[in-house]
Short mmCIF file of C-alpha atoms (C1' of nucleotides) and ligand atoms in Angstrom, two decimals:
data_model
loop_
_atom_site.label_atom_id
_atom_site.label_comp_id
_atom_site.label_asym_id
_atom_site.label_seq_id
_atom_site.Cartn_x
_atom_site.Cartn_y
_atom_site.Cartn_z
CA MET A 1 83.92 128.48 100.86
CA PRO A 2 81.43 128.75 98.08
CA SER A 3 77.92 129.66 98.94
CA HIS A 4 75.21 127.05 98.56
CA GLU A 5 71.80 125.90 99.64
CA PHE A 6 72.78 124.84 103.16
CA GLN A 7 73.36 128.49 104.02
CA ALA A 8 70.91 131.30 104.18
CA HIS A 9 69.92 132.46 100.71
CA ASP A 10 67.17 134.10 98.79
CA HIS A 11 65.16 131.02 98.48
CA SER A 12 62.41 132.59 96.44
CA HIS A 13 64.85 132.50 93.53
CA CYS A 14 65.27 128.78 93.92
CA VAL A 15 61.53 128.30 93.77
CA SER A 16 60.82 130.64 90.86
CA ASP A 17 63.83 129.45 88.77
CA ALA A 18 62.83 125.82 89.15
CA MET A 19 59.16 126.41 88.49
CA ASN A 20 59.92 128.52 85.42
CA ALA A 21 62.35 125.94 84.10
CA ALA A 22 59.70 123.23 84.55
CA LEU A 23 57.01 125.27 82.89
CA VAL A 24 59.21 125.98 79.87
CA HIS A 25 60.34 122.39 79.61
CA CYS A 26 56.76 121.11 79.72
CA GLU A 27 55.63 123.67 77.12
CA LYS A 28 58.37 122.78 74.76
CA ASN A 29 57.82 119.04 75.03
CA GLY A 30 54.08 118.97 75.09
CA LEU A 31 53.99 117.62 78.67
CA LYS A 32 50.85 118.13 80.77
CA PHE A 33 51.94 119.92 83.89
CA THR A 34 48.62 119.51 85.63
CA PRO A 35 47.44 121.14 88.86
CA VAL A 36 48.33 118.16 91.05
CA ARG A 37 51.76 117.79 89.45
CA GLN A 38 52.42 121.46 89.83
CA ARG A 39 51.31 121.54 93.41
CA VAL A 40 53.43 118.52 94.31
CA PHE A 41 56.44 120.19 92.74
CA GLU A 42 55.73 123.46 94.69
CA ILE A 43 55.48 121.56 97.95
CA LEU A 44 58.85 119.96 97.28
CA LEU A 45 60.38 123.25 96.31
CA SER A 46 59.27 125.00 99.52
CA GLU A 47 62.38 123.81 101.43
CA HIS A 48 65.67 122.04 100.54
CA LYS A 49 64.48 118.95 102.31
CA ALA A 50 63.29 115.58 101.25
CA MET A 51 59.65 114.71 101.94
CA GLY A 52 57.95 111.35 102.13
CA ALA A 53 55.16 110.65 99.73
CA TYR A 54 52.71 110.46 102.52
CA ASP A 55 53.73 113.81 103.93
CA ILE A 56 53.07 115.36 100.55
CA LEU A 57 49.75 113.45 100.35
CA GLU A 58 48.66 114.89 103.68
CA ILE A 59 49.08 118.43 102.32
CA LEU A 60 47.27 117.62 99.13
CA ALA A 61 44.39 116.09 101.05
CA LYS A 62 43.99 119.13 103.20
CA GLU A 63 43.74 121.19 100.05
CA GLY A 64 41.21 118.87 98.50
CA MET A 65 43.49 117.75 95.67
CA GLY A 66 43.42 114.02 96.22
CA SER A 67 43.57 111.82 99.21
CA GLN A 68 44.84 108.47 98.03
CA PRO A 69 48.46 107.28 97.57
CA PRO A 70 48.28 106.77 93.80
CA VAL A 71 47.67 110.43 93.37
CA VAL A 72 50.95 111.52 94.84
CA TYR A 73 52.99 108.60 93.54
CA ARG A 74 51.78 109.31 90.02
CA ALA A 75 52.71 112.94 90.29
CA LEU A 76 56.09 111.98 91.68
CA ASP A 77 56.57 109.53 88.88
CA PHE A 78 55.89 112.26 86.30
CA LEU A 79 58.20 114.70 88.07
CA GLY A 80 60.94 112.14 88.43
CA THR A 81 60.69 110.91 84.82
CA HIS A 82 61.19 114.44 83.56
CA GLY A 83 63.97 115.35 85.94
CA PHE A 84 62.15 117.77 88.19
CA VAL A 85 62.50 115.80 91.36
CA HIS A 86 64.84 113.04 92.59
CA LYS A 87 64.27 110.25 95.02
CA ILE A 88 66.53 109.96 98.02
CA GLU A 89 66.88 106.19 98.37
CA LYS A 90 68.43 106.35 101.84
CA LEU A 91 65.35 108.21 103.09
CA ASN A 92 62.61 106.82 100.89
CA ALA A 93 61.73 110.41 100.24
CA PHE A 94 61.75 113.00 97.39
CA VAL A 95 63.46 116.26 96.81
CA ALA A 96 63.12 118.99 94.15
CA CYS A 97 65.95 119.07 91.63
CA GLU A 98 68.31 122.04 91.94
CA HIS A 99 69.68 121.79 88.43
CA PRO A 100 66.65 121.96 86.29
CA GLY A 101 66.93 121.41 82.61
CA SER A 102 70.25 119.70 82.66
CA ASP A 103 70.36 115.97 82.35
CA HIS A 104 72.51 114.79 85.16
CA ASP A 105 73.31 112.02 87.63
CA PRO A 106 72.62 113.77 90.89
CA ALA A 107 74.76 113.35 93.96
CA PHE A 108 73.39 114.42 97.34
CA MET A 109 74.48 115.59 100.73
CA ILE A 110 72.05 114.83 103.54
CA CYS A 111 72.39 116.58 106.88
CA ARG A 112 71.35 114.29 109.65
CA SER A 113 70.81 117.22 111.95
CA CYS A 114 68.74 119.78 110.07
CA THR A 115 67.64 117.19 107.51
CA LYS A 116 68.36 119.46 104.57
CA VAL A 117 69.31 117.76 101.27
CA VAL A 118 71.52 119.54 98.77
CA GLU A 119 72.77 118.44 95.42
CA MET A 120 76.50 118.56 94.89
CA ASN A 121 77.73 120.81 92.12
CA GLY A 122 79.15 119.19 89.08
CA SER A 123 78.80 115.43 88.82
CA PRO A 124 81.53 113.98 91.12
CA ASN A 125 80.72 110.51 89.79
CA SER A 126 83.46 109.98 87.20
CA GLU A 127 85.63 108.08 89.58
CA ILE A 128 82.83 105.57 90.21
CA SER A 129 82.01 105.31 86.54
CA SER A 130 85.55 104.50 85.65
CA ALA A 131 85.91 102.06 88.50
CA ALA A 132 82.90 100.30 87.13
CA LYS A 133 84.06 100.47 83.62
CA SER A 134 87.33 98.99 84.57
CA MET A 135 85.41 95.88 85.73
CA GLY A 136 83.43 95.81 82.47
CA PHE A 137 80.32 97.05 84.08
CA GLU A 138 78.04 99.34 81.97
CA VAL A 139 76.58 102.02 84.28
CA GLU A 140 73.16 103.32 83.45
CA ALA A 141 72.28 105.17 86.68
CA ILE A 142 74.07 106.04 89.84
CA VAL A 143 72.91 106.65 93.33
CA VAL A 144 75.18 108.81 95.43
CA GLU A 145 74.03 110.01 98.82
CA ALA A 146 76.45 111.30 101.41
CA GLU A 147 75.08 111.58 104.93
CA GLY A 148 76.77 113.78 107.54
CA LEU A 149 76.72 117.33 108.92
CA CYS A 150 76.23 120.48 106.89
CA PRO A 151 78.44 123.47 107.62
CA THR A 152 75.80 125.21 109.72
CA CYS A 153 75.12 122.17 111.95
CA GLN A 154 78.79 121.54 112.47
CA ASP A 155 79.03 124.84 114.18
CA THR A 156 76.09 124.26 116.49
CA GLU A 157 77.29 120.86 117.79
CA MET B 1 89.90 92.78 82.38
CA PRO B 2 90.28 91.67 85.96
CA SER B 3 88.22 88.73 87.20
CA HIS B 4 85.44 89.35 89.66
CA GLU B 5 82.28 88.03 91.08
CA PHE B 6 80.11 88.82 88.05
CA GLN B 7 81.96 86.06 86.21
CA ALA B 8 82.09 82.35 86.80
CA HIS B 9 84.32 81.57 89.82
CA ASP B 10 84.80 79.06 92.58
CA HIS B 11 82.06 80.46 94.72
CA SER B 12 82.63 78.01 97.62
CA HIS B 13 85.72 80.14 98.39
CA CYS B 14 83.64 83.27 98.65
CA VAL B 15 81.39 81.47 101.13
CA SER B 16 84.01 79.77 103.29
CA ASP B 17 86.30 82.93 103.35
CA ALA B 18 83.54 85.16 104.49
CA MET B 19 82.14 82.76 107.04
CA ASN B 20 85.63 82.12 108.48
CA ALA B 21 86.33 85.80 108.69
CA ALA B 22 83.04 86.37 110.52
CA LEU B 23 83.68 83.56 112.86
CA VAL B 24 87.13 84.86 113.70
CA HIS B 25 85.93 88.38 114.12
CA CYS B 26 83.10 87.36 116.47
CA GLU B 27 85.45 85.16 118.47
CA LYS B 28 87.98 87.98 118.83
CA ASN B 29 85.38 90.51 119.90
CA GLY B 30 83.20 88.38 122.05
CA LEU B 31 80.24 88.65 119.76
CA LYS B 32 77.50 86.08 119.79
CA PHE B 33 77.27 84.57 116.35
CA THR B 34 74.05 82.73 117.18
CA PRO B 35 72.41 80.11 114.95
CA VAL B 36 69.92 82.50 113.43
CA ARG B 37 72.50 85.12 112.70
CA GLN B 38 74.82 82.45 111.19
CA ARG B 39 72.01 81.07 109.00
CA VAL B 40 70.95 84.50 107.71
CA PHE B 41 74.53 85.14 106.77
CA GLU B 42 74.85 81.76 105.01
CA ILE B 43 71.65 82.53 103.12
CA LEU B 44 72.99 85.92 101.97
CA LEU B 45 76.36 84.30 101.06
CA SER B 46 74.76 81.65 98.84
CA GLU B 47 74.79 84.00 95.84
CA HIS B 48 76.10 87.40 94.94
CA LYS B 49 72.61 88.77 95.00
CA ALA B 50 70.70 91.05 97.32
CA MET B 51 67.72 89.49 99.15
CA GLY B 52 64.78 91.19 100.80
CA ALA B 53 64.25 90.56 104.45
CA TYR B 54 61.05 88.75 103.77
CA ASP B 55 62.71 86.40 101.24
CA ILE B 56 65.17 85.46 103.94
CA LEU B 57 62.47 85.10 106.51
CA GLU B 58 60.61 82.69 104.27
CA ILE B 59 63.61 80.40 104.24
CA LEU B 60 64.13 80.68 108.00
CA ALA B 61 60.44 79.85 108.49
CA LYS B 62 60.66 76.64 106.35
CA GLU B 63 63.55 75.55 108.56
CA GLY B 64 61.76 76.36 111.71
CA MET B 65 64.16 79.14 112.79
CA GLY B 66 61.64 81.91 113.28
CA SER B 67 58.65 83.14 111.39
CA GLN B 68 58.22 86.76 112.38
CA PRO B 69 59.84 89.84 110.79
CA PRO B 70 61.70 90.94 113.91
CA VAL B 71 63.73 87.70 113.82
CA VAL B 72 65.26 88.48 110.46
CA TYR B 73 65.55 92.22 110.98
CA ARG B 74 67.42 91.71 114.22
CA ALA B 75 69.81 89.32 112.60
CA LEU B 76 70.33 91.70 109.71
CA ASP B 77 70.99 94.55 112.18
CA PHE B 78 73.67 92.52 113.93
CA LEU B 79 75.28 91.53 110.67
CA GLY B 80 75.16 95.06 109.35
CA THR B 81 76.46 96.65 112.53
CA HIS B 82 79.54 94.35 112.42
CA GLY B 83 80.07 94.80 108.68
CA PHE B 84 79.16 91.32 107.51
CA VAL B 85 76.32 92.46 105.30
CA HIS B 86 75.32 95.73 103.65
CA LYS B 87 71.97 97.19 102.72
CA ILE B 88 71.30 98.10 99.10
CA GLU B 89 69.13 101.10 99.44
CA LYS B 90 68.00 101.18 95.88
CA LEU B 91 66.55 97.67 96.34
CA ASN B 92 65.52 97.70 99.96
CA ALA B 93 67.53 94.51 100.20
CA PHE B 94 70.64 93.09 101.75
CA VAL B 95 73.83 91.54 100.44
CA ALA B 96 76.81 89.79 102.04
CA CYS B 97 79.96 91.78 102.28
CA GLU B 98 82.75 90.79 99.98
CA HIS B 99 85.55 92.48 101.89
CA PRO B 100 85.17 91.06 105.35
CA GLY B 101 87.26 92.41 108.19
CA SER B 102 88.13 95.67 106.51
CA ASP B 103 86.26 98.78 107.61
CA HIS B 104 85.06 100.34 104.40
CA ASP B 105 82.52 102.52 102.63
CA PRO B 106 81.13 100.04 100.09
CA ALA B 107 80.23 100.92 96.54
CA PHE B 108 78.04 98.61 94.60
CA MET B 109 77.33 97.57 91.02
CA ILE B 110 73.83 96.22 90.49
CA CYS B 111 73.04 94.30 87.30
CA ARG B 112 69.45 95.00 86.30
CA SER B 113 69.40 91.86 84.18
CA CYS B 114 70.83 89.00 86.31
CA THR B 115 70.28 90.93 89.58
CA LYS B 116 73.74 90.18 90.84
CA VAL B 117 75.29 92.78 93.17
CA VAL B 118 79.03 93.18 93.41
CA GLU B 119 81.15 95.52 95.56
CA MET B 120 83.64 97.62 93.72
CA ASN B 121 87.22 97.18 94.55
CA GLY B 122 88.90 99.95 96.41
CA SER B 123 86.74 102.78 97.66
CA PRO B 124 86.09 104.99 94.67
CA ASN B 125 84.53 107.60 96.85
CA SER B 126 87.30 110.12 97.30
CA GLU B 127 86.01 112.37 94.51
CA ILE B 128 82.63 112.56 96.29
CA SER B 129 84.26 113.14 99.68
CA SER B 130 86.29 116.00 98.42
CA ALA B 131 83.43 117.53 96.55
CA ALA B 132 81.50 117.45 99.80
CA LYS B 133 84.35 118.76 101.75
CA SER B 134 84.79 121.66 99.35
CA MET B 135 81.31 122.72 100.33
CA GLY B 136 82.04 122.43 104.00
CA PHE B 137 79.99 119.24 104.39
CA GLU B 138 81.30 116.65 106.79
CA VAL B 139 80.63 113.14 105.40
CA GLU B 140 79.92 110.34 107.84
CA ALA B 141 78.64 107.67 105.49
CA ILE B 142 78.21 107.29 101.74
CA VAL B 143 75.75 105.27 99.71
CA VAL B 144 77.06 104.49 96.24
CA GLU B 145 75.04 102.18 94.02
CA ALA B 146 75.57 101.98 90.30
CA GLU B 147 72.84 100.17 88.32
CA GLY B 148 73.43 98.86 84.86
CA LEU B 149 74.59 95.75 83.02
CA CYS B 150 77.29 93.38 84.17
CA PRO B 151 79.88 92.04 81.53
CA THR B 152 78.05 88.77 81.11
CA CYS B 153 74.63 90.31 80.55
CA GLN B 154 75.99 92.87 78.06
CA ASP B 155 77.01 89.95 75.83
CA THR B 156 73.66 88.28 76.00
CA GLU B 157 71.55 91.34 75.01
"C1'" DT C 1 29.67 116.65 65.13
"C1'" DG C 2 30.63 112.90 67.29
"C1'" DA C 3 33.13 108.43 67.66
"C1'" DG C 4 37.45 106.79 68.95
"C1'" DG C 5 41.87 106.74 71.45
"C1'" DG C 6 45.36 108.16 74.64
"C1'" DC C 7 46.30 110.19 78.86
"C1'" DT C 8 44.92 111.71 83.47
"C1'" DT C 9 42.41 111.17 87.63
"C1'" DG C 10 39.39 108.70 91.29
"C1'" DA C 11 38.90 105.01 94.31
"C1'" DT C 12 39.44 100.42 96.37
"C1'" DA C 13 42.22 97.02 97.68
"C1'" DT C 14 46.44 94.99 98.55
"C1'" DA C 15 51.40 94.05 98.67
"C1'" DC C 16 55.82 95.08 100.52
"C1'" DT C 17 59.11 96.95 104.08
"C1'" DA C 18 60.16 97.91 108.88
"C1'" DT C 19 59.71 98.76 113.91
"C1'" DA C 20 57.48 99.12 118.73
"C1'" DA C 21 56.71 96.78 122.77
"C1'" DC C 22 56.56 93.22 126.07
"C1'" DA C 23 57.24 88.53 127.79
"C1'" DG C 24 60.14 84.64 128.24
"C1'" DT C 25 64.76 82.38 127.87
"C1'" DT C 26 69.70 81.75 128.24
"C1'" DC C 27 74.08 82.53 129.97
"C1'" DA C 28 77.92 84.75 132.24
"C1'" DT C 29 79.35 86.33 136.34
"C1'" DA C 30 79.17 88.45 140.96
"C1'" DT D 1 72.23 81.29 143.71
"C1'" DA D 2 71.02 85.84 142.54
"C1'" DT D 3 71.48 89.43 139.12
"C1'" DG D 4 71.65 91.54 134.83
"C1'" DA D 5 72.60 91.76 129.96
"C1'" DA D 6 71.65 90.03 125.65
"C1'" DC D 7 69.04 87.16 122.64
"C1'" DT D 8 64.56 85.14 121.05
"C1'" DG D 9 59.37 84.66 120.56
"C1'" DT D 10 55.22 86.89 119.65
"C1'" DT D 11 51.63 90.26 118.72
"C1'" DA D 12 50.57 94.38 116.88
"C1'" DT D 13 51.20 98.30 114.10
"C1'" DA D 14 53.54 101.78 111.29
"C1'" DG D 15 55.35 103.25 106.94
"C1'" DT D 16 56.10 102.78 101.80
"C1'" DA D 17 54.44 101.54 97.24
"C1'" DT D 18 51.64 99.36 93.48
"C1'" DA D 19 47.83 96.83 90.94
"C1'" DT D 20 43.48 97.40 89.01
"C1'" DC D 21 39.42 99.13 87.19
"C1'" DA D 22 36.16 102.79 86.44
"C1'" DA D 23 35.35 107.49 85.00
"C1'" DG D 24 36.53 111.94 82.93
"C1'" DC D 25 39.07 115.01 79.73
"C1'" DC D 26 41.09 116.45 75.47
"C1'" DC D 27 42.67 116.04 70.91
"C1'" DT D 28 41.93 114.40 66.27
"C1'" DC D 29 40.03 112.72 62.39
"C1'" DA D 30 36.18 110.68 59.72
ZN1 ZN E 1 66.86 127.62 98.18
ZN1 ZN E 2 72.35 120.75 108.89
ZN1 ZN E 3 81.39 84.12 94.79
ZN1 ZN E 4 74.16 90.53 84.88
#
DNA sequence: TGAGGGCTTGATATACTATAACAGTTCATA
DNA sequence: TATGAACTGTTATAGTATATCAAGCCCTCA
């Protein structure tokens, strides 16, 4: 059983790796990684969970960084456009990307018990792509979200 | 290239097949396929497109079948629970099931140009299931939604 | 230097999606 | 006929997302 983010791990590495990758990517591409954007990213990095835009906004507001919805939606739009966060459609919520730097179609596992959200390794989407292609459909983006129980929560049920 | 619902076809068969299957299933299982539920299903069957709850409600209202959101959401809940319609998470919208009667994890193709939504044949989800299983994750439900261009719309671009 | 232009932020208002809660009705059945 | 379960009507409210316009910042080029 490979280790992964559902299990206990040194999460400070997740945070620093992702933040560093984002800083480097913005630097290289002349993107403005402004304080609000950076703070929203930090908030999403703090746990492997999806957060609603309004949950994030509440934190920002307490810190005096903006109190209106557009503030957080604009930051999320920036972060999503550049691949730093993903939207979880099933939850109408957002999660920090775990594979920074690589352009990828993410696929997620959502634990309904502990609410953690983890990206699958690799891109297990080739079967879907080829099923679509065999019907003549040209895929541009794929949403893959598996809901269920993570290893830890299976044990405690 | 197999034929499918993106292309021209005798759509009246889609409608009558699905409605018959639903009627039979409700009959067999003692489910109450009430006028509102039946009408909502008909509306969703009229095209291979996803419709928002409020679009459906607008039609119901014109016909004097209920004018408040709970009416349509309750009907959609019934239809979803019994597998007659699916929710498209990416669109926050609902579509009639094309494989009535069979218990299945649907996978969708969404054309961004003509907005048609078609279920893939088979369940091309085994790759995802096994990727999840290899990480110890127990899948209970899968959302698969591929967005792109259908065969027809590729030609006209 | 300072006028312009593009991008970011602030702020107000509004649109869109979904559910909670309770009252009234229908219908099967005990 | 009484009882209860399920469906419908209705009001109110919660939750998610965007349109729009004004104001500020930063870079660049005349
Ligand atoms: Zn971590
Ligand atoms: Zn869990
Ligand atoms: Zn059809
Ligand atoms: Zn199309």
